Short mmCIF file of C-alpha atoms in Angstrom, two decimals:
data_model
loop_
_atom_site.label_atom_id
_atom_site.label_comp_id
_atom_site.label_asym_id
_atom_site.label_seq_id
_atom_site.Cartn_x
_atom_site.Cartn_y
_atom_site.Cartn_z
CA UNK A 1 14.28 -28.95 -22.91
CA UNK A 2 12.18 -26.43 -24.81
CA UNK A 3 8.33 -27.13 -24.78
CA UNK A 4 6.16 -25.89 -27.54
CA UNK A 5 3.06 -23.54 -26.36
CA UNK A 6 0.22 -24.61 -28.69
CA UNK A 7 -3.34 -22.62 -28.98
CA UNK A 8 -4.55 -25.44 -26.60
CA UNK A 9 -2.11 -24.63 -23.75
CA UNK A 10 -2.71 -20.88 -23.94
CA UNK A 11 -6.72 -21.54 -23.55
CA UNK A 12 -6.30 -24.14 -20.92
CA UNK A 13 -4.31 -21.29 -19.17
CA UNK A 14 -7.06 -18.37 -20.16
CA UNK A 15 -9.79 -20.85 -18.38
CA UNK A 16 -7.28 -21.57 -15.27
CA UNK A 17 -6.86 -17.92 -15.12
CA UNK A 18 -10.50 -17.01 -15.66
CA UNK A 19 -11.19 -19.49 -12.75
CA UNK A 20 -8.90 -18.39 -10.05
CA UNK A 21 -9.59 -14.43 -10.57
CA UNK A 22 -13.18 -15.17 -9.24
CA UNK A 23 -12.29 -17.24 -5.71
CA UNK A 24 -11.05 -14.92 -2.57
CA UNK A 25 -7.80 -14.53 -2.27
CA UNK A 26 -8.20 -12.14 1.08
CA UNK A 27 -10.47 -12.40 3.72
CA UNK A 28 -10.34 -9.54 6.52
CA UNK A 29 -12.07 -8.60 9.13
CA UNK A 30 -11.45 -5.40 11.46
CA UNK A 31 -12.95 -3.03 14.27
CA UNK A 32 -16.28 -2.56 14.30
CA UNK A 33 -17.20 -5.77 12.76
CA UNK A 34 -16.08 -4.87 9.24
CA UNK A 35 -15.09 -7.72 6.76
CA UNK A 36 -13.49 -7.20 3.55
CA UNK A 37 -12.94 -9.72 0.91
CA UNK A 38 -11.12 -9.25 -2.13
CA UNK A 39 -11.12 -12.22 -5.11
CA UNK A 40 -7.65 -12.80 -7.24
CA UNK A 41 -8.41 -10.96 -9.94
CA UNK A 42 -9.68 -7.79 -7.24
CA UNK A 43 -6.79 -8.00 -5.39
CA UNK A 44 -4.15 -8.20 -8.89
CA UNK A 45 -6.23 -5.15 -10.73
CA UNK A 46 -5.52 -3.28 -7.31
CA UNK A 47 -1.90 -3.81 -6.79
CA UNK A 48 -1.70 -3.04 -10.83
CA UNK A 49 -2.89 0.17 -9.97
CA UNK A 50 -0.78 0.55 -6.51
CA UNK A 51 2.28 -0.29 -9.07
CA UNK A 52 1.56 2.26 -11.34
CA UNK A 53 0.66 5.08 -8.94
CA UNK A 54 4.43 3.90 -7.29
CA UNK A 55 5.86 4.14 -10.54
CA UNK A 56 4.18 7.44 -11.50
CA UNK A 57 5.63 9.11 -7.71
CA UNK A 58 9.44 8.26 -9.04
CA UNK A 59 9.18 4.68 -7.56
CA UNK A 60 12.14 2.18 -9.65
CA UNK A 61 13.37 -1.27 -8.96
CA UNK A 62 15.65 -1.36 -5.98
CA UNK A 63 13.79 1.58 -4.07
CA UNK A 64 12.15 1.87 -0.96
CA UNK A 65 8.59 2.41 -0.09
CA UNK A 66 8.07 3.04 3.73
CA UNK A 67 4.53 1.28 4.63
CA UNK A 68 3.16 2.32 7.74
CA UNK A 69 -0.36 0.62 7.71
CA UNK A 70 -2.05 -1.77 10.36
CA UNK A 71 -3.43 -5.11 8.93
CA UNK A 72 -5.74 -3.61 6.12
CA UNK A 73 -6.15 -5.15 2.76
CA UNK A 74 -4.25 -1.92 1.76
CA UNK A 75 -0.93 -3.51 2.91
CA UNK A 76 -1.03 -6.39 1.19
CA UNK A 77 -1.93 -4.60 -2.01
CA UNK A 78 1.26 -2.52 -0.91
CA UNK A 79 3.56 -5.53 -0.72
CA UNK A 80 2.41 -7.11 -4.11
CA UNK A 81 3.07 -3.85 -6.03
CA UNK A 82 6.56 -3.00 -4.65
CA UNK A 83 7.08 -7.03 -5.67
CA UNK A 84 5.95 -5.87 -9.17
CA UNK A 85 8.54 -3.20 -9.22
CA UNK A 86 10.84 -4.90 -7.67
CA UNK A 87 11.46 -2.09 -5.13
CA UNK A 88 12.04 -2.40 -1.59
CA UNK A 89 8.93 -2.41 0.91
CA UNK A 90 9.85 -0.93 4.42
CA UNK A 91 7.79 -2.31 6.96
CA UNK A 92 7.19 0.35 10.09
CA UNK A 93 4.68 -0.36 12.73
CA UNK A 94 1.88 0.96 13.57
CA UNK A 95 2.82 0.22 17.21
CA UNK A 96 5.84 2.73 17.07
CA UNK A 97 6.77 5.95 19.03
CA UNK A 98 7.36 8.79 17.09
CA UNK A 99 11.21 8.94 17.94
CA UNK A 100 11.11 5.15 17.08
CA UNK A 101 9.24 6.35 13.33
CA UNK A 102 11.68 8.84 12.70
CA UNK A 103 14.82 6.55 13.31
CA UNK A 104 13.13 4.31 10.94
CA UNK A 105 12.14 6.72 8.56
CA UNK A 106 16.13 8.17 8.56
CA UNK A 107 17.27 4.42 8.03
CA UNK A 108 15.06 3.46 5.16
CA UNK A 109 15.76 6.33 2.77
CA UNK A 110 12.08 5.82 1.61
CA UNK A 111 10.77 8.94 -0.37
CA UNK A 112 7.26 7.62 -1.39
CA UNK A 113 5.13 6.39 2.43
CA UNK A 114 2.05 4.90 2.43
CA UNK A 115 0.08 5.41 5.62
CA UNK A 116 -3.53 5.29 7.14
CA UNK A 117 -5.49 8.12 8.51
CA UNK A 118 -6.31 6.09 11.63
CA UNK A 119 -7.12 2.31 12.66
CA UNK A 120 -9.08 0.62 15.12
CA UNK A 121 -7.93 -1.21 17.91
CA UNK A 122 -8.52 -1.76 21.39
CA UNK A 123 -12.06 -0.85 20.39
CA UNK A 124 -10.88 2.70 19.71
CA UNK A 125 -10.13 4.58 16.74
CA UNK A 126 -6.11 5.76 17.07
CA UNK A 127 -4.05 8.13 15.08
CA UNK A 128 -2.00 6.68 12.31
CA UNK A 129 -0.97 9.42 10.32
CA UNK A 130 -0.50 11.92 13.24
CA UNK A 131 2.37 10.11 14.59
CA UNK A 132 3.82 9.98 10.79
CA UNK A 133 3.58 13.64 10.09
CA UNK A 134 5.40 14.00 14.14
CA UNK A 135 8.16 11.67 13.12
CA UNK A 136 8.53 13.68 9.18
CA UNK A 137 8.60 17.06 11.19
CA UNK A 138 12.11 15.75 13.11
CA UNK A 139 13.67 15.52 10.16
CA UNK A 140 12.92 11.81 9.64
CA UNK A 141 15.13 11.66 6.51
CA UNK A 142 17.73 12.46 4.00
CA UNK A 143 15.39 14.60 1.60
CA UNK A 144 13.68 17.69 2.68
CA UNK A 145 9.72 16.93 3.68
CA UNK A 146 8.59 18.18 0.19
CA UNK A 147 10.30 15.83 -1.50
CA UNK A 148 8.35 13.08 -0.25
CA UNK A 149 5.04 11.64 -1.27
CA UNK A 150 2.54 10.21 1.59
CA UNK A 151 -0.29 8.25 0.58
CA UNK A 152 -3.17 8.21 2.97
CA UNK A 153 -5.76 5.00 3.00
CA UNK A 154 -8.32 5.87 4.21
CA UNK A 155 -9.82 3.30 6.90
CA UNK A 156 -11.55 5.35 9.83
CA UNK A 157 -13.15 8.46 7.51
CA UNK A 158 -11.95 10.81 9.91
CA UNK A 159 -10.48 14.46 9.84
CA UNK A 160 -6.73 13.91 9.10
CA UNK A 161 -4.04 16.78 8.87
CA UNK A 162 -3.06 17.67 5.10
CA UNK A 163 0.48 18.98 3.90
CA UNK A 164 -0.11 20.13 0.44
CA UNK A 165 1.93 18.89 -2.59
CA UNK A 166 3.44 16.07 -0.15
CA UNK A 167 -0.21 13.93 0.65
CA UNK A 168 -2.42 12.54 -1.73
CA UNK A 169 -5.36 9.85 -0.81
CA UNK A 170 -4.21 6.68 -1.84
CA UNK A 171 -7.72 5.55 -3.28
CA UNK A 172 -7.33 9.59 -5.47
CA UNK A 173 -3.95 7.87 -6.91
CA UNK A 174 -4.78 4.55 -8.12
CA UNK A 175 -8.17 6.01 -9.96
CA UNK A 176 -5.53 8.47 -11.65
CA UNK A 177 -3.69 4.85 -13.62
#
């Protein structure tokens, strides 16, 4: 059964729309007492972005994007814009060793990773990225390291190890779309 879209339906829409984008959609809360909340519309113009910065680094339906982030707004935001390209998100925990990473790392054939400088937990600030760049420097894949494009969040501000023409700050991509 076919159903006609009049001018009516398309405003009542607009307004449904309009009225969603404005309510939170995420609610976080983190090490040292940080909250974060993002509303609908935040959290779609974000992953919007995320998508395009994936699709601008080679990203295509049916890839695989290795995220290696603890529970950070920047994750979800990750998961919604490999959904929007229909590519492949490859979950690897923070909690990981480095041999552990590097398995991973070989298995998912991911040539775009998304990663965090550092997180809190435990009441201390712990290396994300470190352990990342240890597990790339084994060999943690099919394509030479060069090939590859990390994106760093950046949650703990930090000094964080740079590899030039691989890394690029995650917050630097998404203003580029």
């Amino acid at each position: 059964m076919l159903h006609r879209v009049t001018s009516e339906h398309a405003e009542n829409a607009r307004e449904l729309q309009e009225q969603q984008a404005s309510r939170i959609a995420l609610t976080w809360t983190g090490e040292p007492g940080r909250m974060e909340e993002m509303t609908h519309g935040v959290l779609i113009e974000q992953a919007e972005r995320a998508a395009a910065a994936l699709r601008r680094y080679g990203v295509r339906a049916g890839d695989r994007v290795a995220v290696h982030l603890p529970l950070v707004p920047e994750s979800v935001i990750a998961t919604i814009a490999c959904g929007r390209l229909d590519a492949i998100r490859s979950s690897l925990p923070v909690s990981l060793t480095v041999p552990e990473l590097a398995a991973r790392l070989r298995e998912s054939g991911a040539r775009v990773l998304i990663t965090a400088d550092a997180a809190f937990w435990d009441g201390a600030v712990r290396p994300v990225k470190a352990l990342l760049d240890h597990a790339l420097a084994r060999g943690a894949g099919p394509d030479p390291v060069e090939r590859r494009t990390v994106l760093v969040v950046n949650r703990c501000a930090r000094p964080v190890s740079w590899t030039p023409g691989r890394d690029r700050w995650w917050h630097e991509a998404l203003d580029e779309v």
